[in-house]
Short mmCIF file of C-alpha atoms in Angstrom, two decimals:
data_model
loop_
_atom_site.label_atom_id
_atom_site.label_comp_id
_atom_site.label_asym_id
_atom_site.label_seq_id
_atom_site.Cartn_x
_atom_site.Cartn_y
_atom_site.Cartn_z
CA UNK A 1 -1.27 91.42 107.11
CA UNK A 2 -1.25 91.57 103.30
CA UNK A 3 2.04 89.64 103.27
CA UNK A 4 0.50 86.88 105.41
CA UNK A 5 -2.49 86.65 103.08
CA UNK A 6 -0.20 86.30 100.09
CA UNK A 7 1.83 83.61 101.88
CA UNK A 8 -1.37 81.70 102.67
CA UNK A 9 -2.38 81.80 99.02
CA UNK A 10 1.05 80.59 97.92
CA UNK A 11 0.71 77.70 100.37
CA UNK A 12 -2.65 76.84 98.76
CA UNK A 13 -1.02 77.03 95.35
CA UNK A 14 1.45 74.32 96.38
CA UNK A 15 -1.41 72.15 97.69
CA UNK A 16 -3.17 72.60 94.34
CA UNK A 17 -0.02 71.46 92.53
CA UNK A 18 0.12 68.45 94.85
CA UNK A 19 -3.34 67.51 93.56
CA UNK A 20 -1.85 67.36 90.07
CA UNK A 21 -3.62 70.56 88.99
CA UNK A 22 -1.87 73.37 87.09
CA UNK A 23 -2.76 76.48 89.12
CA UNK A 24 -2.44 78.69 86.05
CA UNK A 25 -4.70 76.69 83.77
CA UNK A 26 -4.94 76.30 80.02
CA UNK A 27 -7.39 76.82 77.20
CA UNK A 28 -11.04 76.64 78.24
CA UNK A 29 -13.85 76.87 75.71
CA UNK A 30 -16.96 78.71 76.88
CA UNK A 31 -20.41 78.04 75.48
CA UNK A 32 -22.10 80.94 77.28
CA UNK A 33 -21.34 84.28 78.87
CA UNK A 34 -22.93 84.82 82.27
CA UNK A 35 -25.34 87.37 80.79
CA UNK A 36 -26.41 84.91 78.10
CA UNK A 37 -27.06 82.22 80.74
CA UNK A 38 -29.50 84.57 82.45
CA UNK A 39 -31.18 85.27 79.10
CA UNK A 40 -31.36 81.65 77.90
CA UNK A 41 -32.50 80.02 81.13
CA UNK A 42 -36.21 79.30 81.56
CA UNK A 43 -37.67 77.12 84.29
CA UNK A 44 -40.20 75.55 81.90
CA UNK A 45 -37.78 75.07 79.01
CA UNK A 46 -35.38 72.24 78.20
CA UNK A 47 -32.39 71.64 80.47
CA UNK A 48 -29.64 74.23 79.95
CA UNK A 49 -26.14 72.78 80.27
CA UNK A 50 -23.33 75.33 80.02
CA UNK A 51 -19.58 75.74 80.08
CA UNK A 52 -18.52 79.16 81.29
CA UNK A 53 -15.80 80.94 83.23
CA UNK A 54 -15.32 83.84 85.60
CA UNK A 55 -13.50 85.27 88.59
CA UNK A 56 -14.66 84.37 92.08
CA UNK A 57 -16.06 87.44 93.86
CA UNK A 58 -17.99 85.67 96.65
CA UNK A 59 -17.16 82.37 98.36
CA UNK A 60 -19.19 80.68 101.10
CA UNK A 61 -18.08 77.21 102.20
CA UNK A 62 -20.52 75.12 104.25
CA UNK A 63 -18.81 71.77 104.62
CA UNK A 64 -19.91 69.62 101.71
CA UNK A 65 -21.57 72.57 99.98
CA UNK A 66 -20.03 75.73 98.55
CA UNK A 67 -21.93 78.67 97.11
CA UNK A 68 -19.85 81.10 95.09
CA UNK A 69 -20.47 84.04 92.78
CA UNK A 70 -18.35 84.45 89.68
CA UNK A 71 -17.99 87.47 87.43
CA UNK A 72 -17.12 87.80 83.75
CA UNK A 73 -17.18 90.79 81.41
CA UNK A 74 -20.98 90.59 81.13
CA UNK A 75 -22.03 90.29 84.78
CA UNK A 76 -22.24 88.04 87.85
CA UNK A 77 -23.81 84.63 88.48
CA UNK A 78 -24.01 82.19 91.36
CA UNK A 79 -22.51 78.70 91.16
CA UNK A 80 -23.07 75.76 93.50
CA UNK A 81 -20.30 73.26 94.24
CA UNK A 82 -21.54 70.07 95.94
CA UNK A 83 -19.23 67.32 97.08
CA UNK A 84 -21.52 64.63 95.70
CA UNK A 85 -21.44 66.28 92.26
CA UNK A 86 -17.66 66.79 92.31
CA UNK A 87 -16.07 63.66 93.80
CA UNK A 88 -12.76 64.34 92.03
CA UNK A 89 -12.75 68.17 92.09
CA UNK A 90 -14.09 68.99 95.56
CA UNK A 91 -10.64 68.99 97.18
CA UNK A 92 -9.68 71.63 94.62
CA UNK A 93 -12.88 73.58 95.34
CA UNK A 94 -11.96 73.81 99.04
CA UNK A 95 -8.67 75.50 98.09
CA UNK A 96 -10.26 78.29 96.07
CA UNK A 97 -10.00 81.96 97.06
CA UNK A 98 -11.59 85.24 96.14
CA UNK A 99 -10.07 86.40 92.88
CA UNK A 100 -9.39 82.95 91.47
CA UNK A 101 -10.44 82.33 87.88
CA UNK A 102 -12.47 79.17 87.36
CA UNK A 103 -14.13 77.33 84.53
CA UNK A 104 -17.29 75.40 85.31
CA UNK A 105 -19.61 73.00 83.54
CA UNK A 106 -23.05 72.14 84.75
CA UNK A 107 -26.80 72.52 84.52
CA UNK A 108 -28.53 75.81 85.23
CA UNK A 109 -31.36 75.90 87.72
CA UNK A 110 -32.76 77.89 90.62
CA UNK A 111 -32.13 77.57 94.34
CA UNK A 112 -34.92 77.50 96.92
CA UNK A 113 -34.52 81.28 97.21
CA UNK A 114 -35.06 81.72 93.47
CA UNK A 115 -31.44 82.51 92.55
CA UNK A 116 -30.36 81.42 89.06
CA UNK A 117 -27.42 79.10 89.71
CA UNK A 118 -25.07 76.77 87.84
CA UNK A 119 -24.97 73.41 89.64
CA UNK A 120 -21.41 72.46 88.81
CA UNK A 121 -20.48 68.98 87.57
CA UNK A 122 -16.96 69.85 86.46
CA UNK A 123 -14.55 72.44 87.92
CA UNK A 124 -11.36 73.75 86.29
CA UNK A 125 -8.90 76.19 87.88
CA UNK A 126 -7.90 78.74 85.25
CA UNK A 127 -5.70 81.01 87.35
CA UNK A 128 -4.80 81.22 91.01
CA UNK A 129 -4.93 84.74 92.47
CA UNK A 130 -1.97 85.30 94.77
CA UNK A 131 -3.01 88.79 95.91
CA UNK A 132 -6.29 89.30 97.78
CA UNK A 133 -8.81 91.65 96.18
CA UNK A 134 -9.45 94.99 97.89
CA UNK A 135 -12.13 95.47 100.49
CA UNK A 136 -13.75 92.07 99.98
CA UNK A 137 -14.96 93.04 96.47
CA UNK A 138 -17.11 95.91 97.73
CA UNK A 139 -15.24 98.11 95.29
CA UNK A 140 -11.87 99.78 95.06
CA UNK A 141 -12.48 103.31 96.33
CA UNK A 142 -9.00 104.88 96.49
CA UNK A 143 -8.98 107.04 93.34
CA UNK A 144 -5.20 107.15 92.97
CA UNK A 145 -4.95 103.37 93.37
CA UNK A 146 -7.78 102.84 90.89
CA UNK A 147 -5.85 104.68 88.16
CA UNK A 148 -2.53 102.99 88.99
CA UNK A 149 -4.02 99.49 89.19
CA UNK A 150 -6.70 99.65 86.51
CA UNK A 151 -6.65 95.86 86.24
CA UNK A 152 -8.02 95.70 89.81
CA UNK A 153 -10.38 98.62 89.21
CA UNK A 154 -11.99 96.87 86.23
CA UNK A 155 -12.24 93.57 88.07
CA UNK A 156 -13.96 94.89 91.19
CA UNK A 157 -15.95 97.91 89.95
CA UNK A 158 -18.58 96.91 87.36
CA UNK A 159 -19.41 100.59 86.78
CA UNK A 160 -15.84 101.17 85.57
CA UNK A 161 -16.10 98.28 83.13
CA UNK A 162 -19.35 99.82 81.88
CA UNK A 163 -17.64 103.16 81.21
CA UNK A 164 -15.06 101.54 78.96
CA UNK A 165 -17.66 99.46 77.15
CA UNK A 166 -19.52 102.70 76.45
CA UNK A 167 -16.28 104.33 75.30
CA UNK A 168 -15.83 101.54 72.77
CA UNK A 169 -19.46 101.85 71.64
CA UNK A 170 -19.13 105.64 71.21
CA UNK A 171 -15.97 105.33 69.09
CA UNK A 172 -17.46 102.56 66.97
CA UNK A 173 -20.66 104.57 66.45
CA UNK A 174 -18.69 107.60 65.27
CA UNK A 175 -16.57 105.41 62.99
CA UNK A 176 -19.59 103.76 61.37
CA UNK A 177 -21.38 107.10 60.97
CA UNK A 178 -18.40 108.56 59.12
CA UNK A 179 -17.88 105.46 56.99
CA UNK A 180 -21.57 105.65 56.10
CA UNK A 181 -20.95 109.14 54.70
CA UNK A 182 -18.09 107.94 52.48
CA UNK A 183 -15.26 109.12 54.72
CA UNK A 184 -12.08 107.03 54.61
CA UNK A 185 -10.30 106.09 57.85
CA UNK A 186 -6.54 106.61 57.59
CA UNK A 187 -3.37 106.47 59.71
CA UNK A 188 -0.79 109.24 59.71
CA UNK A 189 2.62 109.38 61.45
CA UNK A 190 2.81 109.67 65.21
CA UNK A 191 6.54 110.40 64.88
CA UNK A 192 6.98 113.64 62.93
CA UNK A 193 10.08 115.59 61.89
CA UNK A 194 8.12 118.86 62.23
CA UNK A 195 5.26 119.22 64.69
CA UNK A 196 2.24 121.33 63.79
CA UNK A 197 -1.52 121.62 63.58
CA UNK A 198 -2.05 122.86 67.15
CA UNK A 199 -0.71 125.27 69.74
CA UNK A 200 1.06 122.91 72.12
CA UNK A 201 4.48 121.96 73.41
CA UNK A 202 5.66 118.64 71.91
CA UNK A 203 7.51 115.69 73.34
CA UNK A 204 10.87 115.29 71.58
CA UNK A 205 12.84 112.15 70.85
CA UNK A 206 15.83 111.09 68.75
CA UNK A 207 16.14 108.52 65.98
CA UNK A 208 19.58 106.95 66.23
CA UNK A 209 19.93 105.51 62.74
CA UNK A 210 18.95 108.72 60.96
CA UNK A 211 20.54 110.86 63.70
CA UNK A 212 17.61 113.24 63.70
CA UNK A 213 15.29 114.86 66.20
CA UNK A 214 11.66 113.79 66.00
CA UNK A 215 8.47 114.84 67.76
CA UNK A 216 5.48 112.89 68.99
CA UNK A 217 2.60 114.45 67.13
CA UNK A 218 0.50 117.12 68.74
CA UNK A 219 -2.00 116.82 65.87
CA UNK A 220 -2.43 114.82 62.64
CA UNK A 221 -3.82 117.90 60.84
CA UNK A 222 -1.10 118.75 58.36
CA UNK A 223 -0.78 115.15 57.18
CA UNK A 224 -4.53 114.76 56.73
CA UNK A 225 -4.59 117.93 54.64
CA UNK A 226 -1.87 116.44 52.46
CA UNK A 227 -4.33 113.62 51.77
CA UNK A 228 -6.89 116.19 50.58
CA UNK A 229 -4.23 117.42 48.18
CA UNK A 230 -3.76 113.84 47.01
CA UNK A 231 -7.44 113.47 46.14
CA UNK A 232 -8.88 111.82 49.24
CA UNK A 233 -11.94 114.02 49.56
CA UNK A 234 -13.21 112.80 52.94
CA UNK A 235 -10.79 111.46 55.56
CA UNK A 236 -10.74 110.87 59.31
CA UNK A 237 -8.41 109.48 61.93
CA UNK A 238 -8.70 108.47 65.56
CA UNK A 239 -5.24 109.74 66.48
CA UNK A 240 -3.29 109.30 69.66
CA UNK A 241 -1.71 112.70 70.22
CA UNK A 242 0.88 113.83 72.74
CA UNK A 243 1.16 117.27 74.31
CA UNK A 244 3.80 118.12 76.88
CA UNK A 245 1.45 120.02 79.13
CA UNK A 246 -0.14 119.89 82.57
CA UNK A 247 -2.34 117.18 84.01
CA UNK A 248 -5.83 117.95 85.27
CA UNK A 249 -9.36 116.58 85.24
CA UNK A 250 -9.55 117.75 81.60
CA UNK A 251 -5.97 117.08 80.44
CA UNK A 252 -3.82 114.00 79.99
CA UNK A 253 -0.54 114.34 78.05
CA UNK A 254 -1.59 111.43 75.79
CA UNK A 255 -5.14 111.40 74.53
CA UNK A 256 -7.37 110.48 71.60
CA UNK A 257 -8.28 113.08 69.00
CA UNK A 258 -10.74 112.53 66.17
CA UNK A 259 -9.84 114.65 63.16
CA UNK A 260 -12.14 114.87 60.12
CA UNK A 261 -11.60 116.70 56.81
CA UNK A 262 -14.16 117.21 54.07
CA UNK A 263 -13.17 118.64 50.70
CA UNK A 264 -15.48 121.30 49.24
CA UNK A 265 -17.00 121.94 52.69
CA UNK A 266 -16.54 124.62 55.35
CA UNK A 267 -17.00 125.10 59.09
CA UNK A 268 -20.78 125.14 58.70
CA UNK A 269 -20.62 121.56 57.42
CA UNK A 270 -18.44 120.70 60.41
CA UNK A 271 -21.04 122.15 62.79
CA UNK A 272 -23.73 119.94 61.30
CA UNK A 273 -21.40 116.92 61.44
CA UNK A 274 -20.44 117.63 65.06
CA UNK A 275 -24.09 117.85 66.09
CA UNK A 276 -24.85 114.62 64.29
CA UNK A 277 -21.91 112.61 65.65
CA UNK A 278 -22.43 113.65 69.27
CA UNK A 279 -26.22 113.67 69.46
CA UNK A 280 -26.53 110.23 67.85
CA UNK A 281 -23.72 108.88 70.07
CA UNK A 282 -25.75 110.06 73.08
CA UNK A 283 -28.80 108.33 71.63
CA UNK A 284 -26.74 105.18 71.06
CA UNK A 285 -25.47 104.80 74.64
CA UNK A 286 -28.38 106.35 76.57
CA UNK A 287 -31.43 105.94 74.35
CA UNK A 288 -31.87 109.72 74.56
CA UNK A 289 -30.18 112.91 73.40
CA UNK A 290 -30.67 114.37 76.88
CA UNK A 291 -27.90 113.09 79.16
CA UNK A 292 -27.35 114.03 82.83
CA UNK A 293 -23.91 115.21 83.91
CA UNK A 294 -22.86 115.72 87.52
CA UNK A 295 -20.45 118.53 88.25
CA UNK A 296 -18.68 119.14 91.53
CA UNK A 297 -18.99 122.71 92.80
CA UNK A 298 -17.89 124.57 95.89
CA UNK A 299 -20.64 125.31 98.42
CA UNK A 300 -21.06 128.40 100.61
CA UNK A 301 -18.57 127.08 103.17
CA UNK A 302 -16.18 125.89 100.43
CA UNK A 303 -17.33 122.33 100.96
CA UNK A 304 -17.67 120.25 97.78
CA UNK A 305 -21.18 119.90 96.42
CA UNK A 306 -22.61 118.14 93.40
CA UNK A 307 -24.91 119.60 90.77
CA UNK A 308 -26.53 117.41 88.13
CA UNK A 309 -27.53 119.11 84.88
CA UNK A 310 -29.43 117.56 81.98
CA UNK A 311 -27.39 118.28 78.85
CA UNK A 312 -29.54 118.41 75.72
CA UNK A 313 -27.53 117.40 72.65
CA UNK A 314 -30.51 117.64 70.30
CA UNK A 315 -29.61 119.64 67.17
CA UNK A 316 -29.43 122.48 66.37
CA UNK A 317 -27.03 123.77 69.01
CA UNK A 318 -26.69 127.40 70.02
CA UNK A 319 -24.43 129.54 67.80
CA UNK A 320 -22.67 132.44 69.53
CA UNK A 321 -20.03 134.69 67.96
CA UNK A 322 -16.75 135.11 69.82
CA UNK A 323 -17.10 138.89 69.91
CA UNK A 324 -20.70 138.66 71.17
CA UNK A 325 -19.67 136.20 73.90
CA UNK A 326 -16.78 138.44 75.00
CA UNK A 327 -19.05 141.50 75.17
CA UNK A 328 -21.81 139.63 77.00
CA UNK A 329 -19.73 137.88 79.65
CA UNK A 330 -16.50 139.92 79.93
CA UNK A 331 -17.98 143.35 79.24
CA UNK A 332 -15.35 144.30 76.66
CA UNK A 333 -15.24 144.60 72.88
CA UNK A 334 -12.75 142.32 71.15
CA UNK A 335 -11.57 145.18 68.91
CA UNK A 336 -10.92 147.48 71.89
CA UNK A 337 -7.57 146.03 72.86
CA UNK A 338 -6.96 148.73 75.45
CA UNK A 339 -10.13 147.71 77.31
CA UNK A 340 -9.26 144.03 76.94
CA UNK A 341 -5.78 144.56 78.41
CA UNK A 342 -7.26 146.58 81.26
CA UNK A 343 -9.67 143.70 81.94
CA UNK A 344 -6.76 141.26 81.87
CA UNK A 345 -4.85 143.30 84.45
CA UNK A 346 -7.93 143.40 86.68
CA UNK A 347 -7.96 139.62 86.48
CA UNK A 348 -4.31 139.45 87.56
CA UNK A 349 -2.91 138.42 84.18
CA UNK A 350 0.64 139.39 83.22
CA UNK A 351 -0.44 140.62 79.79
CA UNK A 352 2.36 143.07 79.00
CA UNK A 353 4.44 140.70 76.84
CA UNK A 354 1.52 138.85 75.28
CA UNK A 355 0.30 139.27 71.72
CA UNK A 356 -3.08 141.02 71.48
CA UNK A 357 -4.83 137.85 70.30
CA UNK A 358 -3.42 135.86 73.22
CA UNK A 359 -4.63 138.45 75.75
CA UNK A 360 -8.10 138.45 74.21
CA UNK A 361 -8.27 134.66 74.44
CA UNK A 362 -7.04 134.59 78.04
CA UNK A 363 -9.88 136.93 79.00
CA UNK A 364 -12.31 134.80 76.98
CA UNK A 365 -11.24 131.60 78.76
CA UNK A 366 -11.57 133.20 82.18
CA UNK A 367 -14.83 135.08 81.68
CA UNK A 368 -16.81 133.26 79.01
CA UNK A 369 -16.21 129.51 79.29
CA UNK A 370 -17.86 129.26 82.71
CA UNK A 371 -21.18 130.28 81.10
CA UNK A 372 -21.11 127.71 78.27
CA UNK A 373 -23.03 124.80 79.78
CA UNK A 374 -25.45 123.53 77.14
CA UNK A 375 -23.93 122.57 73.75
CA UNK A 376 -22.76 125.79 72.10
CA UNK A 377 -20.72 126.69 69.03
CA UNK A 378 -18.59 129.78 69.58
CA UNK A 379 -17.84 131.02 66.06
CA UNK A 380 -15.56 133.49 64.25
CA UNK A 381 -12.40 133.74 66.34
CA UNK A 382 -9.72 136.47 66.25
CA UNK A 383 -7.62 135.69 63.19
CA UNK A 384 -4.38 136.02 65.13
CA UNK A 385 -5.23 132.81 66.98
CA UNK A 386 -5.92 130.85 63.79
CA UNK A 387 -2.98 130.72 61.35
CA UNK A 388 -4.39 127.63 59.58
CA UNK A 389 -7.85 129.12 59.04
CA UNK A 390 -9.49 131.10 56.27
CA UNK A 391 -10.60 134.64 57.21
CA UNK A 392 -14.05 136.16 56.92
CA UNK A 393 -14.26 137.76 53.46
CA UNK A 394 -15.67 141.03 54.83
CA UNK A 395 -13.57 141.13 58.02
CA UNK A 396 -10.02 139.74 57.79
CA UNK A 397 -9.57 140.28 61.54
CA UNK A 398 -11.83 137.28 62.15
CA UNK A 399 -11.30 133.63 61.18
CA UNK A 400 -13.89 131.08 60.09
CA UNK A 401 -13.37 128.91 63.13
CA UNK A 402 -15.61 127.48 65.82
CA UNK A 403 -15.09 125.73 69.11
CA UNK A 404 -17.78 123.46 70.54
CA UNK A 405 -18.42 123.81 74.27
CA UNK A 406 -20.37 121.62 76.67
CA UNK A 407 -20.35 121.92 80.49
CA UNK A 408 -17.78 124.77 80.36
CA UNK A 409 -15.36 122.53 78.48
CA UNK A 410 -14.04 122.78 74.94
CA UNK A 411 -15.06 119.62 73.13
CA UNK A 412 -14.12 120.34 69.54
CA UNK A 413 -12.41 122.81 67.24
CA UNK A 414 -13.08 123.34 63.54
CA UNK A 415 -12.09 125.57 60.64
CA UNK A 416 -12.90 126.57 57.15
CA UNK A 417 -9.42 125.51 56.09
CA UNK A 418 -6.89 127.90 54.62
CA UNK A 419 -5.65 126.59 51.27
CA UNK A 420 -3.81 129.65 49.91
CA UNK A 421 -0.09 128.63 50.07
CA UNK A 422 1.19 132.22 50.12
CA UNK A 423 -1.05 133.34 53.00
CA UNK A 424 -0.31 130.07 54.82
CA UNK A 425 3.44 130.56 54.49
CA UNK A 426 3.16 134.14 55.76
CA UNK A 427 1.06 133.00 58.74
CA UNK A 428 3.44 130.21 59.72
CA UNK A 429 6.51 132.43 59.46
CA UNK A 430 5.20 134.85 62.10
CA UNK A 431 5.46 134.52 65.86
CA UNK A 432 2.78 134.71 68.51
CA UNK A 433 4.13 135.68 71.89
CA UNK A 434 2.44 134.32 74.98
CA UNK A 435 3.37 132.93 78.31
CA UNK A 436 4.86 129.86 76.62
CA UNK A 437 6.32 130.92 73.30
CA UNK A 438 7.03 127.33 72.22
CA UNK A 439 3.31 126.56 72.42
CA UNK A 440 2.55 127.86 68.95
CA UNK A 441 0.97 126.75 65.71
CA UNK A 442 3.45 128.88 63.79
CA UNK A 443 6.06 126.24 62.94
CA UNK A 444 7.15 126.42 59.32
CA UNK A 445 6.61 123.21 57.34
CA UNK A 446 8.01 123.72 53.84
CA UNK A 447 6.66 120.43 52.55
CA UNK A 448 3.16 121.36 53.69
CA UNK A 449 3.44 124.66 51.80
CA UNK A 450 4.66 122.69 48.77
CA UNK A 451 1.57 120.47 49.05
CA UNK A 452 -0.71 123.53 49.13
CA UNK A 453 1.00 124.84 46.01
CA UNK A 454 0.15 121.59 44.30
CA UNK A 455 -3.47 122.42 45.12
CA UNK A 456 -5.73 121.69 48.12
CA UNK A 457 -9.48 122.02 47.58
CA UNK A 458 -11.58 124.24 49.82
CA UNK A 459 -12.40 122.18 52.91
CA UNK A 460 -13.83 122.02 56.38
CA UNK A 461 -11.90 120.37 59.17
CA UNK A 462 -12.86 119.20 62.66
CA UNK A 463 -10.92 118.08 65.72
CA UNK A 464 -12.97 116.40 68.46
CA UNK A 465 -11.63 115.37 71.87
CA UNK A 466 -12.79 111.78 72.21
CA UNK A 467 -11.87 111.43 75.88
CA UNK A 468 -13.80 114.56 76.87
CA UNK A 469 -16.80 113.38 74.88
CA UNK A 470 -16.70 110.04 76.68
CA UNK A 471 -16.48 111.92 80.02
CA UNK A 472 -19.68 113.76 79.20
CA UNK A 473 -21.60 110.76 77.87
CA UNK A 474 -20.62 108.52 80.80
CA UNK A 475 -21.01 111.14 83.55
CA UNK A 476 -17.33 110.82 84.49
CA UNK A 477 -15.77 113.68 86.50
CA UNK A 478 -12.20 113.28 85.24
CA UNK A 479 -10.47 112.44 81.98
CA UNK A 480 -8.56 109.79 83.93
CA UNK A 481 -11.83 107.95 84.46
CA UNK A 482 -12.15 107.33 80.71
CA UNK A 483 -8.50 106.56 79.83
CA UNK A 484 -7.55 103.02 80.76
CA UNK A 485 -4.01 103.85 81.81
CA UNK A 486 -3.61 107.60 82.45
CA UNK A 487 -0.16 109.05 83.05
CA UNK A 488 0.65 109.09 86.77
CA UNK A 489 3.47 110.49 88.83
CA UNK A 490 5.60 107.62 90.22
CA UNK A 491 4.24 106.53 93.59
#
């Protein structure tokens, strides 16, 4: 069936060529978007003549009269094609299909039913669509197909287009907020000879000319800290990072990470900054700091159910220490490793060959994260998990680190940065055994240690998952819904 439809469209394409029309168009200058036409048109005002363009999403031919709806990036609008108004172009109009791109020129008015309509005096074919749109433009519903064919998804699902417009607005808002506080936006290498700055498995590649192994970055952190050494006191980067890990509703191997570093600050400054960036982004896209989020849950009979929760991003957010959270929700003390390991075994974890800090964090992830729904800073992590972080002065077993949680999901991670080169070298030279021993932050970078010896000021640093933030602020259930082209297994 689909093959026949494509063949019919190709036959129409040849008829269009026979009319002397290029079926794939050329430059067309628009005077108005469809949204602006709706705004500018008034029945009592002067005549509104427009040139605009869009994709045909509805087509009703009634002999010498055709009503069609076109769509551009700003919305939909009806057009009217009358044979008397288009003596030279009406033969072309009869050959149009759903999905075709057209340019039109004409006067805006209303039909007898009150519909704002462009009464077309000139018609231009901008591109012939050879494949029919899905489901007669009622929306592409197959989730897998939506991700694989995002170009169709955007064209037929206005709500999807809206998500990515909001994503752009969120990123731009964060950028302007940081620039307004005298941060400098920078770019650091995506190809790195030594990977570091996070606990993750890297993608590896090879540079032929230099005959050397390189890694796609798992974090820009160590390069941004080098900039602090160089005298850039406030820096940030929207970095594409790559982690060779699983795929889920919260994970894509390639994603966008905002990293921010502020000289002479600490993790308290990063908490205030995180609250500000996120709460004002919510205000920007929703007009409110209270944003609903719908989460799928399993009902009594294991059938999927939905629960909508109003997330209140208004500062200040809850602060909860790591040890307090572990005691409250897991029933164990972080410094009682015997009890923690016993808890891990009860949970079915193979903890025997894991470092103490890794076991503690596995129990934390399993028992605590499910309770962190409203925006919460979990502060002061076990130092063994944080080799790049300064320790609490009165308790070296704890690190000045926080993670920001919303809807049971880690959204950001921040430190009071370690700038002692000798302690940093000792931390990076150790090993932290877990289930995946190559997922470690303890990769020695001699040049980074050299930079610290030159002198890095005390600083606070923040990493914020942009895709997860967009998920939350657009009520999207999966990270794939907010990444234009997520990684997919070959079909």
